[in-house]
CSV table of C-alpha atoms in Angstrom, one decimal:
chain,number,residue,atom,x,y,z
A,6,UNK,CA,-16.0,-27.1,-54.4
A,7,UNK,CA,-12.5,-26.0,-54.4
A,8,UNK,CA,-10.5,-25.6,-51.4
A,9,UNK,CA,-10.4,-21.6,-52.2
A,10,UNK,CA,-14.0,-21.1,-52.6
A,11,UNK,CA,-15.3,-23.5,-49.9
A,12,UNK,CA,-13.1,-21.5,-47.7
A,13,UNK,CA,-14.5,-18.3,-49.4
A,14,UNK,CA,-18.5,-20.0,-48.6
A,15,UNK,CA,-17.7,-21.0,-44.8
A,16,UNK,CA,-16.0,-17.1,-43.8
A,17,UNK,CA,-18.7,-15.5,-42.6
A,18,UNK,CA,-19.9,-18.7,-40.0
A,19,UNK,CA,-16.5,-18.8,-39.0
A,20,UNK,CA,-16.2,-15.0,-38.7
A,21,UNK,CA,-20.0,-15.5,-36.8
A,22,UNK,CA,-18.2,-18.0,-34.5
A,23,UNK,CA,-15.1,-15.9,-33.5
A,24,UNK,CA,-17.7,-12.6,-32.9
A,25,UNK,CA,-19.5,-14.9,-30.3
A,26,UNK,CA,-16.5,-15.8,-28.8
A,27,UNK,CA,-14.9,-12.5,-28.2
A,28,UNK,CA,-18.7,-10.9,-26.9
A,29,UNK,CA,-18.2,-14.3,-24.4
A,30,UNK,CA,-14.9,-13.4,-23.5
A,31,UNK,CA,-15.1,-9.5,-22.7
A,32,UNK,CA,-18.7,-10.2,-20.5
A,33,UNK,CA,-16.5,-12.8,-18.3
A,34,UNK,CA,-14.0,-10.5,-18.2
A,35,UNK,CA,-16.2,-7.9,-17.0
A,36,UNK,CA,-17.9,-10.4,-14.7
A,37,UNK,CA,-14.6,-11.9,-13.0
A,38,UNK,CA,-13.4,-8.3,-12.8
A,39,UNK,CA,-16.3,-7.4,-10.7
A,40,UNK,CA,-16.4,-10.4,-8.6
A,41,UNK,CA,-12.8,-10.4,-8.2
A,42,UNK,CA,-13.6,-7.7,-5.9
A,43,UNK,CA,-15.1,-8.8,-2.9
A,44,UNK,CA,-14.1,-11.7,-3.0
A,45,UNK,CA,-10.7,-11.1,-2.8
A,46,UNK,CA,-12.0,-8.2,0.1
A,47,UNK,CA,-12.9,-11.7,1.8
A,48,UNK,CA,-9.6,-12.8,1.5
A,49,UNK,CA,-7.7,-10.1,3.0
A,50,UNK,CA,-10.5,-9.8,5.6
A,51,UNK,CA,-9.3,-9.1,9.2
A,52,UNK,CA,-12.2,-10.8,10.5
A,53,UNK,CA,-11.3,-14.9,10.1
A,54,UNK,CA,-14.4,-15.9,9.6
A,55,UNK,CA,-14.5,-14.0,6.5
A,56,UNK,CA,-11.6,-15.0,5.5
A,57,UNK,CA,-12.1,-18.2,5.4
A,58,UNK,CA,-14.9,-17.8,2.9
A,59,UNK,CA,-12.8,-15.8,0.5
A,60,UNK,CA,-10.3,-18.6,0.6
A,61,UNK,CA,-12.6,-21.4,-0.1
A,62,UNK,CA,-14.9,-19.8,-3.1
A,63,UNK,CA,-11.1,-19.8,-4.2
A,64,UNK,CA,-10.2,-23.6,-3.6
A,65,UNK,CA,-13.5,-24.7,-4.5
A,66,UNK,CA,-13.0,-22.9,-8.6
A,67,UNK,CA,-9.3,-23.4,-9.1
A,68,UNK,CA,-9.2,-27.3,-7.6
A,69,UNK,CA,-12.0,-27.9,-10.3
A,70,UNK,CA,-12.2,-28.0,-13.8
A,71,UNK,CA,-13.8,-25.3,-15.8
A,72,UNK,CA,-15.6,-27.8,-17.7
A,73,UNK,CA,-17.1,-29.1,-14.9
A,74,UNK,CA,-18.3,-26.2,-13.3
A,75,UNK,CA,-20.3,-24.9,-16.7
A,76,UNK,CA,-22.1,-28.2,-16.3
A,77,UNK,CA,-23.0,-27.3,-13.0
A,78,UNK,CA,-24.7,-24.3,-13.9
A,79,UNK,CA,-25.4,-26.4,-17.6
A,80,UNK,CA,-27.3,-28.9,-15.7
A,81,UNK,CA,-27.2,-28.6,-11.9
A,82,UNK,CA,-29.6,-25.2,-11.7
A,83,UNK,CA,-31.9,-26.5,-14.2
A,84,UNK,CA,-32.9,-29.0,-11.1
A,85,UNK,CA,-33.3,-26.3,-9.0
A,86,UNK,CA,-35.7,-25.2,-11.9
A,87,UNK,CA,-33.1,-22.4,-12.7
A,88,UNK,CA,-33.1,-22.0,-16.2
A,89,UNK,CA,-30.9,-20.4,-18.0
A,90,UNK,CA,-29.5,-19.1,-22.5
A,91,UNK,CA,-26.2,-21.1,-23.6
A,92,UNK,CA,-24.7,-18.2,-23.7
A,93,UNK,CA,-25.8,-16.6,-20.2
A,94,UNK,CA,-24.2,-20.3,-18.6
A,95,UNK,CA,-20.9,-20.0,-20.5
A,96,UNK,CA,-20.8,-16.5,-19.5
A,97,UNK,CA,-21.8,-17.2,-15.3
A,98,UNK,CA,-18.9,-20.0,-15.7
A,99,UNK,CA,-15.8,-18.6,-17.5
A,100,UNK,CA,-16.7,-15.5,-15.1
A,101,UNK,CA,-17.3,-17.1,-12.1
A,102,UNK,CA,-14.1,-18.9,-12.7
A,103,UNK,CA,-11.6,-16.7,-13.6
A,104,UNK,CA,-13.1,-15.0,-10.5
A,105,UNK,CA,-10.8,-16.9,-9.0
A,106,UNK,CA,-7.8,-16.2,-10.0
A,107,UNK,CA,-8.2,-12.1,-10.9
A,108,UNK,CA,-9.4,-12.5,-6.9
A,109,UNK,CA,-6.2,-13.9,-6.4
A,110,UNK,CA,-3.8,-11.0,-8.3
A,111,UNK,CA,-6.0,-8.6,-6.9
A,112,UNK,CA,-4.6,-9.3,-3.4
A,113,UNK,CA,-1.0,-10.3,-4.1
A,114,UNK,CA,-1.1,-6.2,-5.8
A,115,UNK,CA,-2.3,-5.3,-2.5
A,116,UNK,CA,0.1,-7.2,-0.7
A,117,UNK,CA,3.3,-5.4,-3.1
A,118,UNK,CA,2.1,-2.3,-1.7
A,119,UNK,CA,4.9,-1.8,0.7
A,120,UNK,CA,3.7,-0.9,5.1
A,121,UNK,CA,5.3,2.5,4.9
A,122,UNK,CA,2.1,3.6,2.5
A,123,UNK,CA,-0.4,2.6,5.1
A,124,UNK,CA,1.9,3.9,7.9
A,125,UNK,CA,1.8,7.8,6.5
A,126,UNK,CA,-1.6,7.1,5.7
A,127,UNK,CA,-2.1,6.6,9.5
A,128,UNK,CA,0.5,9.0,9.9
A,129,UNK,CA,-2.2,10.9,7.9
A,130,UNK,CA,-5.0,9.7,10.3
A,131,UNK,CA,-6.8,8.3,7.1
A,132,UNK,CA,-9.8,6.0,7.7
A,133,UNK,CA,-9.5,2.9,6.7
A,134,UNK,CA,-11.5,3.4,3.7
A,135,UNK,CA,-10.0,5.9,2.4
A,136,UNK,CA,-6.3,4.6,2.0
A,137,UNK,CA,-7.7,1.7,0.5
A,138,UNK,CA,-9.4,3.1,-2.0
A,139,UNK,CA,-7.6,6.3,-2.5
A,140,UNK,CA,-3.6,5.0,-1.8
A,141,UNK,CA,-3.3,1.6,-1.6
A,142,UNK,CA,-5.8,0.7,-4.6
A,143,UNK,CA,-3.7,2.4,-7.4
A,144,UNK,CA,-1.0,1.2,-6.3
A,145,UNK,CA,-2.2,-2.3,-6.0
A,146,UNK,CA,-4.1,-2.1,-9.5
A,147,UNK,CA,-0.8,-1.5,-11.6
A,148,UNK,CA,1.5,-4.0,-11.3
A,149,UNK,CA,-2.0,-6.3,-11.9
A,150,UNK,CA,-2.8,-4.6,-15.5
A,151,UNK,CA,-0.4,-7.3,-17.0
A,152,UNK,CA,-1.6,-10.2,-15.5
A,153,UNK,CA,-5.4,-9.2,-16.3
A,154,UNK,CA,-4.1,-9.1,-19.4
A,155,UNK,CA,-2.9,-12.7,-20.0
A,156,UNK,CA,-6.0,-13.5,-17.9
A,157,UNK,CA,-8.1,-12.1,-20.8
A,158,UNK,CA,-6.2,-13.6,-23.6
A,159,UNK,CA,-6.7,-17.1,-21.3
A,160,UNK,CA,-10.0,-16.4,-21.3
A,161,UNK,CA,-10.2,-15.7,-25.2
A,162,UNK,CA,-8.8,-19.2,-26.2
A,163,UNK,CA,-11.0,-21.2,-23.4
A,164,UNK,CA,-14.0,-19.9,-24.6
A,165,UNK,CA,-13.7,-23.1,-27.1
A,166,UNK,CA,-14.6,-24.8,-23.7
A,167,UNK,CA,-18.0,-23.2,-24.1
A,168,UNK,CA,-19.1,-25.5,-27.2
A,169,UNK,CA,-19.7,-28.5,-24.4
A,170,UNK,CA,-22.8,-26.3,-23.5
A,171,UNK,CA,-23.8,-25.6,-26.5
A,172,UNK,CA,-22.6,-21.9,-27.5
A,173,UNK,CA,-21.8,-22.2,-31.0
A,174,UNK,CA,-18.5,-19.6,-30.7
A,175,UNK,CA,-16.0,-20.0,-32.7
A,176,UNK,CA,-14.2,-23.2,-32.2
A,177,UNK,CA,-17.6,-24.8,-32.2
A,178,UNK,CA,-18.9,-23.3,-35.9
A,179,UNK,CA,-15.6,-24.8,-36.7
A,180,UNK,CA,-17.1,-28.2,-35.7
A,181,UNK,CA,-20.4,-28.6,-37.0
A,182,UNK,CA,-19.2,-27.2,-40.3
A,183,UNK,CA,-16.9,-30.1,-40.2
A,184,UNK,CA,-19.5,-32.5,-39.2
A,185,UNK,CA,-21.0,-31.7,-43.1
A,186,UNK,CA,-18.2,-30.9,-44.6
A,187,UNK,CA,-15.8,-33.6,-43.5
A,188,UNK,CA,-12.6,-30.9,-44.4
A,189,UNK,CA,-11.2,-31.0,-41.5
A,190,UNK,CA,-7.6,-29.9,-42.4
A,191,UNK,CA,-9.0,-26.7,-44.2
A,192,UNK,CA,-11.5,-25.9,-41.8
A,193,UNK,CA,-9.1,-26.4,-38.1
A,194,UNK,CA,-6.6,-24.7,-40.6
A,195,UNK,CA,-8.9,-21.3,-40.0
A,196,UNK,CA,-9.6,-21.9,-37.3
A,197,UNK,CA,-6.5,-21.5,-36.5
A,198,UNK,CA,-4.8,-18.2,-38.3
A,199,UNK,CA,-8.2,-16.8,-36.5
A,200,UNK,CA,-7.3,-17.6,-33.0
A,201,UNK,CA,-3.7,-16.6,-33.6
A,202,UNK,CA,-4.8,-13.9,-35.6
A,203,UNK,CA,-6.8,-12.2,-32.8
A,204,UNK,CA,-4.0,-13.9,-30.2
A,205,UNK,CA,-1.3,-13.0,-31.3
A,206,UNK,CA,-1.0,-9.4,-31.2
A,207,UNK,CA,-2.9,-9.4,-28.3
A,208,UNK,CA,0.1,-11.4,-26.0
A,209,UNK,CA,2.4,-8.6,-28.3
A,210,UNK,CA,0.7,-5.6,-25.9
A,211,UNK,CA,0.7,-7.4,-22.6
A,212,UNK,CA,4.7,-8.1,-23.3
A,213,UNK,CA,4.7,-4.2,-23.8
A,214,UNK,CA,2.6,-3.7,-20.9
A,215,UNK,CA,4.6,-5.8,-18.9
A,216,UNK,CA,7.7,-3.6,-19.7
A,217,UNK,CA,5.4,-0.6,-18.6
A,218,UNK,CA,4.2,-1.3,-16.0
A,219,UNK,CA,5.9,-4.4,-13.7
A,220,UNK,CA,4.4,-7.6,-12.9
A,221,UNK,CA,3.2,-8.9,-10.1
B,3,UNK,CA,17.0,30.0,2.0
B,4,UNK,CA,14.3,32.6,4.7
B,5,UNK,CA,14.5,32.1,8.3
B,6,UNK,CA,11.1,31.7,9.3
B,7,UNK,CA,9.0,29.1,8.6
B,8,UNK,CA,5.5,30.8,7.1
B,9,UNK,CA,2.9,29.0,8.1
B,10,UNK,CA,2.0,29.1,11.9
B,11,UNK,CA,2.3,26.0,12.9
B,12,UNK,CA,0.3,24.4,16.9
B,13,UNK,CA,2.0,24.5,20.3
B,14,UNK,CA,3.6,21.6,21.7
B,15,UNK,CA,1.8,19.7,24.0
B,16,UNK,CA,3.4,17.4,26.8
B,17,UNK,CA,4.4,13.7,25.8
B,18,UNK,CA,5.1,10.9,28.5
B,19,UNK,CA,5.9,7.4,28.5
B,20,UNK,CA,4.8,5.2,31.7
B,21,UNK,CA,6.1,2.1,32.3
B,22,UNK,CA,6.1,1.7,28.8
B,23,UNK,CA,6.6,-2.3,27.7
B,24,UNK,CA,7.4,-3.8,24.4
B,25,UNK,CA,7.7,-7.0,23.2
B,26,UNK,CA,8.5,-9.7,20.4
B,27,UNK,CA,8.5,-12.6,21.6
B,28,UNK,CA,10.9,-13.3,24.2
B,29,UNK,CA,13.0,-10.2,23.1
B,30,UNK,CA,12.4,-6.7,25.2
B,31,UNK,CA,12.3,-3.8,22.8
B,32,UNK,CA,10.8,-1.3,25.4
B,33,UNK,CA,11.7,-2.3,28.8
B,34,UNK,CA,8.9,-0.7,31.5
B,35,UNK,CA,10.0,2.5,29.8
B,36,UNK,CA,8.9,6.2,31.3
B,37,UNK,CA,10.3,9.6,30.7
B,38,UNK,CA,8.5,12.8,30.0
B,39,UNK,CA,8.8,15.6,26.8
B,40,UNK,CA,7.1,18.9,28.2
B,41,UNK,CA,5.0,20.9,25.7
B,42,UNK,CA,7.8,22.5,23.1
B,43,UNK,CA,10.8,20.3,23.5
B,44,UNK,CA,13.1,19.2,21.3
B,45,UNK,CA,14.6,15.6,22.2
B,46,UNK,CA,16.6,13.5,20.6
B,47,UNK,CA,16.9,9.9,20.4
B,48,UNK,CA,20.7,8.1,19.8
B,49,UNK,CA,21.8,4.8,20.9
B,50,UNK,CA,22.8,2.0,18.8
B,51,UNK,CA,20.5,-0.2,16.1
B,52,UNK,CA,18.4,-2.0,18.0
B,53,UNK,CA,18.1,0.2,21.6
B,54,UNK,CA,15.0,0.8,20.6
B,55,UNK,CA,14.5,4.1,20.0
B,56,UNK,CA,13.0,3.7,16.9
B,57,UNK,CA,10.1,1.1,18.4
B,58,UNK,CA,9.8,4.5,20.6
B,59,UNK,CA,8.3,7.0,17.8
B,60,UNK,CA,6.3,3.8,16.3
B,61,UNK,CA,4.4,2.9,19.6
B,62,UNK,CA,3.4,6.6,19.3
B,63,UNK,CA,1.4,6.1,16.3
B,64,UNK,CA,0.6,2.6,17.6
B,65,UNK,CA,2.6,1.1,14.6
B,66,UNK,CA,3.7,-1.3,16.9
B,67,UNK,CA,1.2,-2.1,19.6
B,68,UNK,CA,2.2,-1.7,22.7
B,69,UNK,CA,1.9,-4.3,25.4
B,70,UNK,CA,1.7,-2.9,28.6
B,71,UNK,CA,2.0,1.1,29.9
B,72,UNK,CA,0.9,4.4,28.7
B,73,UNK,CA,1.8,7.0,26.3
B,74,UNK,CA,0.3,9.7,27.0
B,75,UNK,CA,-0.1,12.2,23.8
B,76,UNK,CA,-1.4,15.5,25.7
B,77,UNK,CA,-5.2,14.2,26.1
B,78,UNK,CA,-4.8,11.6,24.0
B,79,UNK,CA,-3.8,8.1,25.3
B,80,UNK,CA,-2.0,6.1,23.4
B,81,UNK,CA,-3.0,2.5,25.3
B,82,UNK,CA,-1.9,-1.6,24.9
B,83,UNK,CA,-5.1,-3.0,22.3
B,84,UNK,CA,-6.4,-5.4,25.2
B,85,UNK,CA,-8.6,-7.8,25.1
B,86,UNK,CA,-12.4,-7.1,26.0
B,87,UNK,CA,-14.7,-4.9,23.2
B,88,UNK,CA,-14.5,-2.0,25.2
B,89,UNK,CA,-10.8,-1.8,25.8
B,90,UNK,CA,-9.8,-1.9,22.3
B,91,UNK,CA,-13.1,0.5,21.2
B,92,UNK,CA,-10.8,2.8,23.5
B,93,UNK,CA,-7.5,2.1,22.6
B,94,UNK,CA,-8.6,2.7,19.3
B,95,UNK,CA,-10.0,5.5,20.0
B,96,UNK,CA,-6.8,6.8,21.7
B,97,UNK,CA,-4.9,6.0,18.5
B,98,UNK,CA,-7.0,8.4,16.9
B,99,UNK,CA,-6.5,11.6,18.5
B,100,UNK,CA,-2.7,10.6,19.4
B,101,UNK,CA,-2.7,11.1,15.6
B,102,UNK,CA,-4.5,13.9,15.2
B,103,UNK,CA,-1.5,15.6,17.1
B,104,UNK,CA,1.0,13.9,16.2
B,105,UNK,CA,3.2,14.4,12.4
B,106,UNK,CA,5.5,11.7,11.3
B,107,UNK,CA,8.7,12.2,9.1
B,108,UNK,CA,9.8,8.4,8.0
B,109,UNK,CA,13.4,7.6,6.7
B,110,UNK,CA,12.0,5.6,3.3
B,111,UNK,CA,9.8,9.7,2.6
B,112,UNK,CA,6.7,6.8,2.0
B,113,UNK,CA,5.2,9.3,-0.4
B,114,UNK,CA,2.4,8.3,-2.1
B,115,UNK,CA,4.0,8.2,-5.8
B,116,UNK,CA,0.4,8.0,-7.4
B,117,UNK,CA,-0.5,11.5,-6.0
B,118,UNK,CA,1.9,14.6,-6.8
B,119,UNK,CA,3.2,16.7,-4.3
B,120,UNK,CA,0.5,18.7,-3.9
B,121,UNK,CA,-1.9,16.0,-3.8
B,122,UNK,CA,0.3,14.5,-0.5
B,123,UNK,CA,0.0,17.8,1.0
B,124,UNK,CA,-3.2,17.9,0.8
B,125,UNK,CA,-5.0,14.9,1.0
B,126,UNK,CA,-4.3,14.5,5.4
B,127,UNK,CA,-6.1,18.3,5.5
B,128,UNK,CA,-8.9,17.2,3.4
B,129,UNK,CA,-9.8,13.8,4.8
B,130,UNK,CA,-10.1,15.0,8.2
B,131,UNK,CA,-11.8,18.2,6.9
B,132,UNK,CA,-10.4,21.1,9.5
B,133,UNK,CA,-10.8,23.6,6.7
B,134,UNK,CA,-11.6,24.6,3.2
B,135,UNK,CA,-10.6,23.3,0.5
B,136,UNK,CA,-9.4,26.7,-0.9
B,137,UNK,CA,-7.3,27.5,3.1
B,138,UNK,CA,-6.2,23.8,2.4
B,139,UNK,CA,-5.0,24.2,-1.1
B,140,UNK,CA,-3.7,27.5,-0.1
B,141,UNK,CA,-1.9,26.4,3.1
B,142,UNK,CA,0.1,23.7,1.3
B,143,UNK,CA,1.3,26.2,-1.5
B,144,UNK,CA,2.9,27.9,1.1
B,145,UNK,CA,4.1,25.1,3.0
B,146,UNK,CA,5.6,24.2,-0.2
B,147,UNK,CA,7.1,27.7,-0.7
B,148,UNK,CA,8.8,27.4,2.8
B,149,UNK,CA,10.3,24.0,1.7
B,150,UNK,CA,11.6,25.8,-1.4
B,151,UNK,CA,9.9,23.3,-3.7
B,152,UNK,CA,7.1,25.3,-5.0
B,153,UNK,CA,8.1,24.8,-8.9
B,154,UNK,CA,7.8,21.0,-7.9
B,155,UNK,CA,3.8,21.5,-6.5
B,156,UNK,CA,2.6,19.3,-9.8
B,157,UNK,CA,5.8,16.8,-9.8
B,158,UNK,CA,5.1,12.9,-8.8
B,159,UNK,CA,7.4,11.8,-5.7
B,160,UNK,CA,9.0,10.1,-8.4
B,161,UNK,CA,11.0,12.8,-10.8
B,162,UNK,CA,12.3,14.5,-7.5
B,163,UNK,CA,15.7,14.0,-5.4
B,164,UNK,CA,16.1,11.8,-2.2
B,165,UNK,CA,16.5,14.9,-0.4
B,166,UNK,CA,13.3,16.8,-1.7
B,167,UNK,CA,11.4,13.8,-1.5
B,168,UNK,CA,12.0,14.3,2.1
B,169,UNK,CA,11.7,17.9,2.5
B,170,UNK,CA,8.2,17.4,1.0
B,171,UNK,CA,7.3,14.9,3.3
B,172,UNK,CA,8.1,16.8,6.1
B,173,UNK,CA,6.0,19.7,4.8
B,174,UNK,CA,3.5,17.0,4.0
B,175,UNK,CA,3.5,16.1,8.3
B,176,UNK,CA,3.1,20.1,9.2
B,177,UNK,CA,0.3,20.3,6.7
B,178,UNK,CA,-1.3,18.5,9.5
B,179,UNK,CA,-0.5,21.0,11.9
B,180,UNK,CA,1.0,18.6,14.4
B,181,UNK,CA,1.1,19.8,18.2
B,182,UNK,CA,4.0,16.3,18.0
B,183,UNK,CA,6.8,15.4,14.6
B,184,UNK,CA,8.4,12.8,15.2
B,185,UNK,CA,11.2,12.6,13.0
B,186,UNK,CA,12.5,9.1,12.2
B,187,UNK,CA,16.2,8.9,10.7
B,188,UNK,CA,15.0,10.8,8.3
B,189,UNK,CA,18.4,11.6,6.6
B,190,UNK,CA,19.7,7.5,6.3
B,191,UNK,CA,18.3,6.8,3.6
B,192,UNK,CA,19.1,10.4,1.9
B,193,UNK,CA,23.3,10.7,-0.2
B,194,UNK,CA,25.4,12.6,1.4
B,195,UNK,CA,25.3,15.9,-0.3
B,196,UNK,CA,21.1,16.3,0.6
B,197,UNK,CA,21.7,15.4,3.9
B,198,UNK,CA,22.3,19.4,4.7
B,199,UNK,CA,18.8,21.0,3.0
B,200,UNK,CA,17.1,17.9,5.1
B,201,UNK,CA,18.9,18.5,8.7
B,202,UNK,CA,19.1,22.7,7.5
B,203,UNK,CA,15.5,22.6,7.2
B,204,UNK,CA,14.1,20.8,10.0
B,205,UNK,CA,16.8,23.2,12.4
B,206,UNK,CA,14.5,25.8,10.6
B,207,UNK,CA,11.4,24.5,11.7
B,208,UNK,CA,12.8,24.0,14.6
B,209,UNK,CA,14.0,27.6,15.4
B,210,UNK,CA,10.3,28.9,14.4
B,211,UNK,CA,8.2,26.9,15.8
B,212,UNK,CA,6.3,25.6,19.3
B,213,UNK,CA,6.2,22.5,18.6
B,214,UNK,CA,6.8,19.6,21.2
B,215,UNK,CA,9.8,17.4,18.8
B,216,UNK,CA,11.1,13.9,18.9
B,217,UNK,CA,13.7,12.9,16.9
B,218,UNK,CA,16.2,9.7,16.1
B,219,UNK,CA,19.1,10.3,14.3
B,220,UNK,CA,22.8,9.7,14.3
B,221,UNK,CA,23.6,12.9,13.6
B,222,UNK,CA,25.6,13.7,16.3
B,223,UNK,CA,26.9,17.8,15.6
B,224,UNK,CA,22.5,18.1,14.4
B,225,UNK,CA,21.4,16.3,17.8
B,226,UNK,CA,23.9,18.6,19.6
B,227,UNK,CA,22.7,21.6,17.9
B,228,UNK,CA,18.9,21.4,18.0
B,229,UNK,CA,18.3,19.2,21.0
B,230,UNK,CA,16.9,20.8,24.3
B,231,UNK,CA,17.8,17.0,25.9
B,232,UNK,CA,20.0,13.9,24.1
B,233,UNK,CA,18.3,10.4,25.2
B,234,UNK,CA,21.0,7.7,25.3
B,235,UNK,CA,19.1,4.2,24.7
B,236,UNK,CA,19.6,0.5,25.0
B,237,UNK,CA,18.3,-2.3,24.8
B,238,UNK,CA,15.4,-0.5,26.0
B,239,UNK,CA,15.9,1.9,28.9
B,240,UNK,CA,17.2,4.9,29.0
B,241,UNK,CA,21.0,4.7,30.0
B,242,UNK,CA,21.7,8.8,30.2
B,243,UNK,CA,19.9,12.3,29.9
B,244,UNK,CA,20.7,15.5,29.8
B,245,UNK,CA,21.8,18.1,28.1
B,246,UNK,CA,23.0,17.7,24.7
B,247,UNK,CA,26.6,19.4,25.9
B,248,UNK,CA,26.2,17.2,29.5
B,249,UNK,CA,25.7,13.8,27.6
B,250,UNK,CA,28.0,14.1,24.4
B,251,UNK,CA,31.0,16.2,26.4
B,252,UNK,CA,30.4,14.7,30.1
B,253,UNK,CA,29.0,11.3,29.4
B,254,UNK,CA,28.3,10.3,33.0
B,255,UNK,CA,28.2,6.3,31.9
B,256,UNK,CA,30.4,4.4,31.0
B,257,UNK,CA,27.6,2.9,28.2
B,258,UNK,CA,26.9,6.3,26.7
B,259,UNK,CA,30.8,6.3,26.5
B,260,UNK,CA,31.9,3.0,24.9
B,261,UNK,CA,28.6,4.1,22.0
B,262,UNK,CA,30.3,7.6,21.6
B,263,UNK,CA,33.9,6.8,21.0
B,264,UNK,CA,33.0,4.0,18.8
B,265,UNK,CA,30.9,6.6,16.4
B,266,UNK,CA,34.1,8.8,16.6
B,267,UNK,CA,36.3,5.9,15.8
B,268,UNK,CA,34.1,5.7,12.6
B,269,UNK,CA,34.5,9.4,12.2
B,270,UNK,CA,30.6,9.9,12.7
């Protein structure tokens, strides 16, 4: 089979892999964006015990490798009779990993809000919850948007790690195809182009967001 | 500009500082400070930077916690935060009550940049549930009209000049119907050409309301005009106080004379 016709024949399989990569990214990001909120709240709590808990969660996640964390979910959880599908393990692993970084991003945004905003809210006798929700959070989030977009991009590339827990995303699909055909150069070139086709335009959008919204 | 301020404001209440101390480490900011302000009185605090005059206002709002002493604002007592749980709860409740009575205008305006001018004015009253939404909205509109910014209701603070922002900030404080108004160097961050519009507005508020007012300012001509009493502070204590004519024209204390001379030299 010629290179061209072989390329066409494997393209659907690679695109299916890309689709899995995109799905895993979307689900993991949703998890991280949501879980980042309580972790950030722990981290900025006025109570020392909660703050220590927040720091502990973030430190453990940031100071151990992503791949190792995935293996914990994949091999350790079943020992406690928690059996999850590979994709769920992947999303859980990636999502919790990025939760730590996103919680810290939220915190940077929170700290970027000037003290005068808190004081103005206090002068209007707004309670702490309303001050956080209506005054601080909207201002804190704006400069985090480019950073979060950057993490989304990093996460998309990191989905390649999910191969290790048997998720057939783009990288995994490439590996299994090349193990059958040994057309490494062709397949890896195609894989690279597909990653590039997603990441390059996405990166341009992130740069645009940074210019428009500033960055923490 | 119209002479009167249309929306009715609350009547002034008394304020008293009793032996208030505030320290940062070894540095004493307020040194057993005591003074009383009667309802509706306008007191201007002057003094060199670091004299503690801004701290006086910030302690009333609880932005700085006092170390000892009592600040009585009407029926509200602002106390040191204290050690015991009951004491802390009492201090918090006192602070909330104080903030109910007191409105503050800041040097840096501190408008909420993500909210429209209208939302800046209504967010406080809405959450204190003192009136219906319609009433709050209507009152905010008439306040905006009064400060000459009715056409800017839907603008964002970033679209306004410094002077306009400060007028919105004043309207925002008034929307809470405070009995005491604090003005903390409210023209210091303004371009010289917009200082007049803000001072003019404060003058009108002073004329047409009976609120108690405490002002920290470097505008001595304005102080002389609006104040019932001028307090000159240095290093956390009151050096001299009295009617503006007395403090400005025939100061009794050498330190007051030196301060005023330095201002004259700078052409202020």
